mmCIF file of C-alpha atoms and ligand atoms in Angstrom:
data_model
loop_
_atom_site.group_PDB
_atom_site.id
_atom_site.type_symbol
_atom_site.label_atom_id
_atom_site.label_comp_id
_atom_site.label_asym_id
_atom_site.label_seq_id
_atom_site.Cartn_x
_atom_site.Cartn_y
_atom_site.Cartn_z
ATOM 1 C CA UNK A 13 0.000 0.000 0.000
ATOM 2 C CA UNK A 14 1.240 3.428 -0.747
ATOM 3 C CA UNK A 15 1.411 6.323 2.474
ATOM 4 C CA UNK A 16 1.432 10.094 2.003
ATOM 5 C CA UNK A 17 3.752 10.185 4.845
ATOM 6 C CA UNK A 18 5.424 7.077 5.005
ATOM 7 C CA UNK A 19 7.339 5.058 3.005
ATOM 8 C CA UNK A 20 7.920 1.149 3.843
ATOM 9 C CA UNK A 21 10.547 -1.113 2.265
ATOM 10 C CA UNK A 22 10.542 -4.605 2.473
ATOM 11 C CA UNK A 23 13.307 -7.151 2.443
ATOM 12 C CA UNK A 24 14.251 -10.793 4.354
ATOM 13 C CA UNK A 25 11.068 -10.680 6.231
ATOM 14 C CA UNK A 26 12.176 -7.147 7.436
ATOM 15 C CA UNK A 27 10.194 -4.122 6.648
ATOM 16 C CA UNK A 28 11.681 -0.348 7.391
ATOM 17 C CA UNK A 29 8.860 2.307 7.665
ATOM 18 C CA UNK A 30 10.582 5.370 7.074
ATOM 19 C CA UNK A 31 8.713 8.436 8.567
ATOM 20 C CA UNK A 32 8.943 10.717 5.070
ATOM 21 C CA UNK A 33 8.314 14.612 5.692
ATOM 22 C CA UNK A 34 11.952 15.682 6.014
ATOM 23 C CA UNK A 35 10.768 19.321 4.945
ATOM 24 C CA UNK A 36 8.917 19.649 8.080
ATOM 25 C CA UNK A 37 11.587 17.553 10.165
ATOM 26 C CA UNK A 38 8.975 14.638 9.977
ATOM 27 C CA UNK A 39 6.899 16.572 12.505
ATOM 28 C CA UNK A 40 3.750 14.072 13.759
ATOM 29 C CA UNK A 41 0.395 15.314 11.592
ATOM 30 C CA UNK A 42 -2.900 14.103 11.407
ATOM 31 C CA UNK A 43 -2.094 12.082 8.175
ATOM 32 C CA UNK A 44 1.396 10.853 9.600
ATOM 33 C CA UNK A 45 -1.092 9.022 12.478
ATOM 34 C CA UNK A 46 -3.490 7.958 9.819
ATOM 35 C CA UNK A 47 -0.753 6.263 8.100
ATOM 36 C CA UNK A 48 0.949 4.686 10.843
ATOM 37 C CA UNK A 49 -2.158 3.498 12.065
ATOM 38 C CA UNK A 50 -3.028 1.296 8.927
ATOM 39 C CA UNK A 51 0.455 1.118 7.970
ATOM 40 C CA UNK A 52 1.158 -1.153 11.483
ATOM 41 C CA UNK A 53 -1.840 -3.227 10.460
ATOM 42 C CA UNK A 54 -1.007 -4.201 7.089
ATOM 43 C CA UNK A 55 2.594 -4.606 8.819
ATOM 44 C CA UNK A 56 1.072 -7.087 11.431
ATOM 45 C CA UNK A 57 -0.940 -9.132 9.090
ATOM 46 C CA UNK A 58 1.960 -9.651 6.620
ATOM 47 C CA UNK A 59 3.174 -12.953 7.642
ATOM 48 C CA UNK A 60 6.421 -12.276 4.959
ATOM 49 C CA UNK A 61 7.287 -9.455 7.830
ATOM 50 C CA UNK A 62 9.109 -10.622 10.942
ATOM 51 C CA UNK A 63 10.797 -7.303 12.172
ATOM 52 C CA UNK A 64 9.816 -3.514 11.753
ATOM 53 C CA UNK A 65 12.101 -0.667 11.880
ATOM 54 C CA UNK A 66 11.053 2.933 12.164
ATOM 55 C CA UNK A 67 13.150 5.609 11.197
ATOM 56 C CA UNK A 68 12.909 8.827 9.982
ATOM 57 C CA UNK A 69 13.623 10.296 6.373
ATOM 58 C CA UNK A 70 16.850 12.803 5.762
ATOM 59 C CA UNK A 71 19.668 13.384 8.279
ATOM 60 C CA UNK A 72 18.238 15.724 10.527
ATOM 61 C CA UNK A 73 15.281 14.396 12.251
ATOM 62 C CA UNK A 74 13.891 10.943 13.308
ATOM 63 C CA UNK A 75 10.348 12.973 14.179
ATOM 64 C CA UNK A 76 10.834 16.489 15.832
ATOM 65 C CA UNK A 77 7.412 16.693 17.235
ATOM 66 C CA UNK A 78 3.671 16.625 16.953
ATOM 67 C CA UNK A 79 2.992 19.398 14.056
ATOM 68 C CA UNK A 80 2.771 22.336 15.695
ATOM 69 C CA UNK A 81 0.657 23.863 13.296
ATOM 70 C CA UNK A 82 -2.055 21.846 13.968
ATOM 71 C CA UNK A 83 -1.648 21.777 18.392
ATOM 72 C CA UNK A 84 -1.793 25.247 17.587
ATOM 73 C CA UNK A 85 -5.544 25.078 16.734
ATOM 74 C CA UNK A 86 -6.475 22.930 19.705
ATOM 75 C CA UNK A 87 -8.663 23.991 22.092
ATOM 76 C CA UNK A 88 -9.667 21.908 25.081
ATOM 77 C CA UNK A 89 -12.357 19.487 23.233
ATOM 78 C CA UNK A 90 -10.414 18.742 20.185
ATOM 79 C CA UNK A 91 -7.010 18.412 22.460
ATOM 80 C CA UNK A 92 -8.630 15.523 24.371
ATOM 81 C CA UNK A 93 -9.453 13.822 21.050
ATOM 82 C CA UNK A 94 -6.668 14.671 19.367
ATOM 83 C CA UNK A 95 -4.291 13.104 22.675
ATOM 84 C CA UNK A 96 -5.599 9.848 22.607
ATOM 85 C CA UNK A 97 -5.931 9.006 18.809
ATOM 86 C CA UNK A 98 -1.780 9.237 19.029
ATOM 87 C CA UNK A 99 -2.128 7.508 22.123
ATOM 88 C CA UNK A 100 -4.040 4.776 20.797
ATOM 89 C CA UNK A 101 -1.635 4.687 17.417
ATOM 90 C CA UNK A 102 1.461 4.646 19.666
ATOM 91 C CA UNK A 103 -0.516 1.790 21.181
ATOM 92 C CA UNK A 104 -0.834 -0.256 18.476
ATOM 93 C CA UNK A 105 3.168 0.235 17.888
ATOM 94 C CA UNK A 106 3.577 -0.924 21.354
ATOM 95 C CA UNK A 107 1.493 -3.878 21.174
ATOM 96 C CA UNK A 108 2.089 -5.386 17.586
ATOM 97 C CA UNK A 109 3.992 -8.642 18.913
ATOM 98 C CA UNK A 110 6.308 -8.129 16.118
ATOM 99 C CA UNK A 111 9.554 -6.103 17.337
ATOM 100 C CA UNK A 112 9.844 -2.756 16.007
ATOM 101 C CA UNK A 113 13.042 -1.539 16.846
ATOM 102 C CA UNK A 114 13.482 2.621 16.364
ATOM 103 C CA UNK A 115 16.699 3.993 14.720
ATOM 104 C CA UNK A 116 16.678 7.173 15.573
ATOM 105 C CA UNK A 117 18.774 9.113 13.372
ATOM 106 C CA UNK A 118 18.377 13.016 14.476
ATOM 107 C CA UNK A 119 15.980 14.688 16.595
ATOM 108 C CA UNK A 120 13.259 12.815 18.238
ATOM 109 C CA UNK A 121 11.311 15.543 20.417
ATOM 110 C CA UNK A 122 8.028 15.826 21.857
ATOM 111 C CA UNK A 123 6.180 13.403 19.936
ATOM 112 C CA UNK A 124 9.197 11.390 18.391
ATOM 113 C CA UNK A 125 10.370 10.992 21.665
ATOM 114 C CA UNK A 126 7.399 9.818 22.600
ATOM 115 C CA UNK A 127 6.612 7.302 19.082
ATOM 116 C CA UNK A 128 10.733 6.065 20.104
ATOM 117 C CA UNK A 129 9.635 4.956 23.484
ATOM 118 C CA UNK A 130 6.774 3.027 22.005
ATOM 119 C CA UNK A 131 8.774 0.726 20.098
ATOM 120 C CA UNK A 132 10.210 -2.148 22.175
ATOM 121 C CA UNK A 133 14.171 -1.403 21.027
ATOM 122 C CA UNK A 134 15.898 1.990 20.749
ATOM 123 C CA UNK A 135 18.939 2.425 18.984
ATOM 124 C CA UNK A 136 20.309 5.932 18.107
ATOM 125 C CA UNK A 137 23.046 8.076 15.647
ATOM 126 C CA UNK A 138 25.110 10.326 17.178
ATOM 127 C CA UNK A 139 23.722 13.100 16.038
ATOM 128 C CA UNK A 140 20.265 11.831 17.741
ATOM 129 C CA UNK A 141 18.703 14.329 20.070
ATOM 130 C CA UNK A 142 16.084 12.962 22.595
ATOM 131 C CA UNK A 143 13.595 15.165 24.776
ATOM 132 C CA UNK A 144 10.320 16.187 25.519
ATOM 133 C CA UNK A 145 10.181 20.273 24.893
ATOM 134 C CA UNK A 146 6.505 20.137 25.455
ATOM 135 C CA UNK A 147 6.628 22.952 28.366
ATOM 136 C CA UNK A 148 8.344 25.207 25.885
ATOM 137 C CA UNK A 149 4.708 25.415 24.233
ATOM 138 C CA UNK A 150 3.091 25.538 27.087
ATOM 139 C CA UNK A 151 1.502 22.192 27.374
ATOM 140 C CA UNK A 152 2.588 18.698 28.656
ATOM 141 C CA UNK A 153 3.620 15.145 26.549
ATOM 142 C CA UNK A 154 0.407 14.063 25.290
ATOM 143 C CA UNK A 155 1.499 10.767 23.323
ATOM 144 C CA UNK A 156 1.936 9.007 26.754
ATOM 145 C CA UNK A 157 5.276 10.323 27.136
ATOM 146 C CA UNK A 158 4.723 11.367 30.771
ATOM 147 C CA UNK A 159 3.936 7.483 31.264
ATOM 148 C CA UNK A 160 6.723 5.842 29.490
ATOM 149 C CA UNK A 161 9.569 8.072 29.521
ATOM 150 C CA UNK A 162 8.929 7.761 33.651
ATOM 151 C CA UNK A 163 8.998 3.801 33.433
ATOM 152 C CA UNK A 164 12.020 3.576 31.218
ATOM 153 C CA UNK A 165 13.864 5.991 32.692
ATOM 154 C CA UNK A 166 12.833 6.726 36.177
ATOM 155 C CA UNK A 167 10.340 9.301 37.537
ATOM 156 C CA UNK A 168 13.157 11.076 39.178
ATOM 157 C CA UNK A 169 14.666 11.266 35.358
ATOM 158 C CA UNK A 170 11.879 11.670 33.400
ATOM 159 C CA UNK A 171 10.643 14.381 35.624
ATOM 160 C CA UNK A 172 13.618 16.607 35.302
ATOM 161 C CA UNK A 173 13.427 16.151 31.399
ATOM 162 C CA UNK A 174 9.583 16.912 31.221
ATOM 163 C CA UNK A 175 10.213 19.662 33.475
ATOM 164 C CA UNK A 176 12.883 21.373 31.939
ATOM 165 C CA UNK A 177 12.121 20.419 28.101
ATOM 166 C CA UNK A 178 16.170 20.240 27.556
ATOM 167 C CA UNK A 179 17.444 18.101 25.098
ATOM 168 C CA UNK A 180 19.511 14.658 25.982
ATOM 169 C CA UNK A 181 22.054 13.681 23.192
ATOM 170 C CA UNK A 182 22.469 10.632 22.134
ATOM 171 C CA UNK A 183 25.711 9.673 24.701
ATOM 172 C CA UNK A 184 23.331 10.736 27.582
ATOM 173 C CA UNK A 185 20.601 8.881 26.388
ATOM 174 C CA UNK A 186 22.847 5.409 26.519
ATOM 175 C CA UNK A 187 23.788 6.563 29.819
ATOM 176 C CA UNK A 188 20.642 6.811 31.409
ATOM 177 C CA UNK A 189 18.970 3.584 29.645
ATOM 178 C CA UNK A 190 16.318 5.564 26.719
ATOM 179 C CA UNK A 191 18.708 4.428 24.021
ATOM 180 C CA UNK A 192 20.796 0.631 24.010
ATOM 181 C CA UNK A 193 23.183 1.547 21.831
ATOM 182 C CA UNK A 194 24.877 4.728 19.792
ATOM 183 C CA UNK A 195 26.559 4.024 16.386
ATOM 184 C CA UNK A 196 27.879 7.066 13.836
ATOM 185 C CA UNK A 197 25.213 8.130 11.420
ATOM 186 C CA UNK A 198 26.188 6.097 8.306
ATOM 187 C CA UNK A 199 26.530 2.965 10.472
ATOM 188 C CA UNK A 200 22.852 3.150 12.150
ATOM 189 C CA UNK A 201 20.742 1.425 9.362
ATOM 190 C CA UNK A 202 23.079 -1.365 8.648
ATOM 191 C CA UNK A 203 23.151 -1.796 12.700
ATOM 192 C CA UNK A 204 19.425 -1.901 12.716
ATOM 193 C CA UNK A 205 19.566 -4.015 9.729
ATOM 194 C CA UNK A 206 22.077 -6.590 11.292
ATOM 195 C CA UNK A 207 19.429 -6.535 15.011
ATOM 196 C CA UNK A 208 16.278 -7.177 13.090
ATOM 197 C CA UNK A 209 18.283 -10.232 10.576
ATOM 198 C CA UNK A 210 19.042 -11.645 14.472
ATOM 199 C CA UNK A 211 15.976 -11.585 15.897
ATOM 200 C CA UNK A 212 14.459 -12.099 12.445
ATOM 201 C CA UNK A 213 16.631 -15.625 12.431
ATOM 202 C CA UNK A 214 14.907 -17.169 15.401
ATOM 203 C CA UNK A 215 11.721 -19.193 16.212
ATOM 204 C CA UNK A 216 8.990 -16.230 15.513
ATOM 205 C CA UNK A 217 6.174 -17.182 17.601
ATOM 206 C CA UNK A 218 8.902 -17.510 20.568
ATOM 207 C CA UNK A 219 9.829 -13.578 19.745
ATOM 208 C CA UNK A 220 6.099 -12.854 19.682
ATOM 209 C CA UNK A 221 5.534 -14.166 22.852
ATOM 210 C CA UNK A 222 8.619 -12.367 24.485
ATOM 211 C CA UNK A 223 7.259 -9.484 23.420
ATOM 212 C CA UNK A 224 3.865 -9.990 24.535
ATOM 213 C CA UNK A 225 5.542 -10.954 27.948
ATOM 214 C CA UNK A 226 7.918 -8.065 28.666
ATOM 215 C CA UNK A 227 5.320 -5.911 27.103
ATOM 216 C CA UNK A 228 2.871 -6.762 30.294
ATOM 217 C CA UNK A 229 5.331 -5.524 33.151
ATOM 218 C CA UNK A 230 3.424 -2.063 32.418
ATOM 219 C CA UNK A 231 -0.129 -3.674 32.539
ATOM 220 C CA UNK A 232 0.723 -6.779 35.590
ATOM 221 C CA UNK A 233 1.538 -7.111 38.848
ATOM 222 C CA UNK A 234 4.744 -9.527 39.403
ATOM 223 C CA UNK A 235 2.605 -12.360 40.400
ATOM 224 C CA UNK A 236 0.130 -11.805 37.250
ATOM 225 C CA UNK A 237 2.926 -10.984 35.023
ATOM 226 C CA UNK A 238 4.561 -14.116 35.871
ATOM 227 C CA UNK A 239 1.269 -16.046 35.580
ATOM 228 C CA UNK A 240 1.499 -14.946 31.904
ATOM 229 C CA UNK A 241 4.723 -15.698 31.178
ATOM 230 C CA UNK A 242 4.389 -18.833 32.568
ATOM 231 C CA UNK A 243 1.013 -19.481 29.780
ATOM 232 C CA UNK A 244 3.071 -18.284 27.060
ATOM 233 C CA UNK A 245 6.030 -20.515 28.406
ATOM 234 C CA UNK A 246 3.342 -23.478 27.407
ATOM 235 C CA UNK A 247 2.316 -22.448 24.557
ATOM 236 C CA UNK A 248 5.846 -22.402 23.116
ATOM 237 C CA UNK A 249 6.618 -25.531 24.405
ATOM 238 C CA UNK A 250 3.682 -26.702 22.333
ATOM 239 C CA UNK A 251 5.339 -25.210 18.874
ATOM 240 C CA UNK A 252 6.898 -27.252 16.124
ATOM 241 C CA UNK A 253 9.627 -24.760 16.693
ATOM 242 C CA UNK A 254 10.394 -25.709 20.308
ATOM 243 C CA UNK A 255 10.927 -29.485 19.214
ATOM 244 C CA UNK A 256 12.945 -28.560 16.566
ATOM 245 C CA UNK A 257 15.217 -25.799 18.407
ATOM 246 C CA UNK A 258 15.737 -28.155 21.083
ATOM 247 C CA UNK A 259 16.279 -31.322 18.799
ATOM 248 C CA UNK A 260 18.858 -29.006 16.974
ATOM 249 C CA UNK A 261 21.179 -28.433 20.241
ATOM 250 C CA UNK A 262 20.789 -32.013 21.635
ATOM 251 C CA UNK A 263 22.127 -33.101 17.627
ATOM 252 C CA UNK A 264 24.935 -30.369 17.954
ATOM 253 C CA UNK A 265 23.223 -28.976 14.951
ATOM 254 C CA UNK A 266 21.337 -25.115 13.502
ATOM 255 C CA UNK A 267 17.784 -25.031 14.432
ATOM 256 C CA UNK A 268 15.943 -24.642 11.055
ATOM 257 C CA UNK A 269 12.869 -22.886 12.815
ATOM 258 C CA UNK A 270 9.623 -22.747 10.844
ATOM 259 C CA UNK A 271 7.530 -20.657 13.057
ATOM 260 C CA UNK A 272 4.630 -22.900 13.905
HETATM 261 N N1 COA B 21 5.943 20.947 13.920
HETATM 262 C C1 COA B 21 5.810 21.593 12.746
HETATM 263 N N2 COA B 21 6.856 21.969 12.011
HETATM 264 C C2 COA B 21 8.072 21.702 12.476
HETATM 265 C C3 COA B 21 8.276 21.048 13.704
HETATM 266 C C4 COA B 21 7.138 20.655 14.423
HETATM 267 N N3 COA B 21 7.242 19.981 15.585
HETATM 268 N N4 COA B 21 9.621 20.931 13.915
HETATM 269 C C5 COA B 21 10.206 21.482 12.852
HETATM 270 N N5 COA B 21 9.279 21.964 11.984
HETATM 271 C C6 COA B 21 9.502 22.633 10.702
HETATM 272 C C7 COA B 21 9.947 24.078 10.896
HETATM 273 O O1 COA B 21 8.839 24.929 11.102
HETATM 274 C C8 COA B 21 10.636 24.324 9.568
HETATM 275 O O2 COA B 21 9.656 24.522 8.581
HETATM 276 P P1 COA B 21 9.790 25.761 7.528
HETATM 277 O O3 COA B 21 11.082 25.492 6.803
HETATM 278 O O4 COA B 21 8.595 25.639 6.658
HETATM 279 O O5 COA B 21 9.856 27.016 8.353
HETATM 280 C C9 COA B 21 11.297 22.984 9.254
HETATM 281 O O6 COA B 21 10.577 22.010 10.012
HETATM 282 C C10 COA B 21 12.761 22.922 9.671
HETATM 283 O O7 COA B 21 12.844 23.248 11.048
HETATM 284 P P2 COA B 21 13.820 24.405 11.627
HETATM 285 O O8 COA B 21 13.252 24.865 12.920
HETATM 286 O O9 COA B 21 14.069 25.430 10.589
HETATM 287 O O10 COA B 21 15.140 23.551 11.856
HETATM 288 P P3 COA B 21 16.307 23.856 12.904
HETATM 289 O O11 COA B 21 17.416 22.924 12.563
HETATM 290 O O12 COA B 21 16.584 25.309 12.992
HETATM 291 O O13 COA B 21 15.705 23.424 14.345
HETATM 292 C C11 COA B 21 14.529 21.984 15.874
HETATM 293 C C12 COA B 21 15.397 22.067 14.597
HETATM 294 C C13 COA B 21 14.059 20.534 15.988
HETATM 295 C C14 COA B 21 15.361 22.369 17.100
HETATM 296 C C15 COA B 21 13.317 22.936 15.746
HETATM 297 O O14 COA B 21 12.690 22.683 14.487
HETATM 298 C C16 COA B 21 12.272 22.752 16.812
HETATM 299 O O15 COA B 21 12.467 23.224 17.933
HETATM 300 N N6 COA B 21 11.162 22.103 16.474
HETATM 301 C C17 COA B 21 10.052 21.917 17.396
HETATM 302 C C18 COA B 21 10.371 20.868 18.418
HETATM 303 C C19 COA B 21 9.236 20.710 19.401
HETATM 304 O O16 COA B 21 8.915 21.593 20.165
HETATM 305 N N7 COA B 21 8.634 19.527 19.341
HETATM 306 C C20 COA B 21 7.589 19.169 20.245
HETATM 307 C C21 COA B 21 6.267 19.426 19.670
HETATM 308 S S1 COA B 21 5.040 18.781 20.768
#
C-alpha cells in the first residue's frame, strides 16, 4: 500500500517504515497518524514481515514533534481527542507482537520521543537528540510520554526532562537507559539491519511471545505478570519450533525454525 507520509521497504522478512516529511523535520500530523495506524496493520498481518524498523527520512530528524501547526488550533475538546488518537496509534506500535526496533537518526522531540519509546528497542546516531520540549509550548507530553519516559527511565529522570524540556544527546541517552546503543550516522541502518536479521533468524512465535511478555510488566503485577509468562512458556513448548530448536542443540546442529 502506498502512504502520504510514510514510506515502507521490504526485504528478508524485514520491513523499514521510514517516517517521510523531512521538509517539516517529519513533525507528527494528522495524516502521519493515519498512516501509521493502517500502515502497522497491514505490517502485522503480513506474515512475509518478521521485524519492523522505524526511522525517519533525511539526516536531521527521526520525528521532531507533533505538528505544531495543527496543536496550535487545539482547544480543550479537540485536544482531548486529538491526545488519545496518538495515544491509541502509539498503542498499536507498542502492542504489535512483532519487534519494532526505532533507529533514531536526528531529533526525536516531543512526539518522536514519545513514538521512540513506544517501540520495544531503541537504537540511536550520534547526532540523535532525545527530549520532551513540550513545556516550551506551554503544554505537557500528550502521546503518553509522561507514562513511558517515567517507566524507562525513572520518575526522578523523566521528571527533570519533562520539566525542563532540555534536550539529551544521544551519549546521555545510553547513559541513562532511553537508548541501548549509539553508532555514527552512516553505520545506524546497517546496525538496525544486522538486530532485526538476528531476531528475524529465530523461532517467531517464541519472539512474539517475548514481546507480549515483557510488554505486560506495564499492565501486571509480578505475580500476574509471571502467571502470563508462565502461559506463554506453554504455549511455546507446544510449537513445532520448540521441538525442533531443542532437537537441533541435543544433535549439535542449527535449528531450522519454521515458526509454527
Ligand atoms: N511541527 C511543525 N513543524 C516543524 C516542527 C514541528 N514539531 N519541527 C520542525 N518543523 C519545521 C519548521 O517549522 C521548519 O519549517 P519551515 O522550513 O517551513 O519554516 C522545518 O521544520 C525545519 O525546522 P527548523 O526549525 O528550521 O530547523 P532547525 O534545525 O533550525 O531546528 C529543531 C530544529 C528541531 C530544534 C526545531 O525545528 C524545533 O524546535 N522544532 C520543534 C520541536 C518541538 O517543540 N517539538 C515538540 C512538539 S510537541
Amino acid at each position: 500500500m502506498n502512504y502520504k507520509t510514510l514510506l515502507i521497504e521490504i526485504k528478508d522478512n524485514i520491513a523499514v517504515l521510514t517516517l517521510n516529511r523531512p521538509e517539516k523535520l517529519n513533525a507528527l500530523n494528522s495524516q502521519t497518524l493515519i498512516d501509521l495506524d493502517s500502515a502497522f496493520d497491514e505490517l502485522k498481518n503480513n506474515d512475509e514481515i518478521f521485524v519492523i524498523i522505524l526511522t525517519g527520512s533525511g539526516e536531521k530528524a527521526f520525528v521532531a514533534g507533533a505538528d505544531i501547526s495543527e496543536l496550535n488550533k487545539l482547544d480543550t475538546i479537540s485536544a482531548k481527542d486529538f491526545s488519545k488518537k496518538g495515544q491509541a496509534v502509539f498503542d498499536k506500535i507498542t502492542k504489535c507482537e512483532k519487534p519494532v526496533l526505532a533507529a533514531v537518526n536526528g531529533f526525536a522531540l516531543g512526539g518522536g520521543c514519545e513514538l521512540a519509546l513506544a517501540c520495544h528497542i531503541r537504537i540511536a546516531s550520534e547526532n540523535a537528540k532525545f527530549g520532551q520540549p513540550e513545556v516550551n509550548l506551554g503544554i505537557i507530553p500528550g502521546y503518553g510520554g509522561t507514562q513511558r519516559l517515567a517507566r524507562l527511565i525513572n520518575t526522578g529522570r523523566a521528571m527533570e526532562y519533562i520539566l525542563t524540556g532540555d534536550m539529551i544527546n544521544a551519549e546521555e541517552a545510553f547513559r541513562i537507559g532511553l537508548v541501548n546503543k549509539v553508532y555514527s550516522p552512516d553505520q545506524l541502518m546497517d546496525k538496525a539491519i544486522e538486530i532485526a536479521t538476528k531476531i528475524s533468524s529465530k523461532g517467531q512465535q517464541a519472539i512474539r511471545f517475548s514481546v507480549k511478555s515483557v510488554n505486560s510488566v506495564n499492565e501486571m503485577s509480578l505475580n500476574d505478570g509471571q502467571n502470563f509468562e508462565a502461559s506463554l512458556f506453554a504455549l511455546c513448548c507446544g510449537t513445532e519450533d520448540f521441538k525442533e530448536g531443542t532437537s537441533a542443540f541435543l544433535e549439535k546442529r542449527k535449528p531450522n525454525f519454521i515458526n509454527k
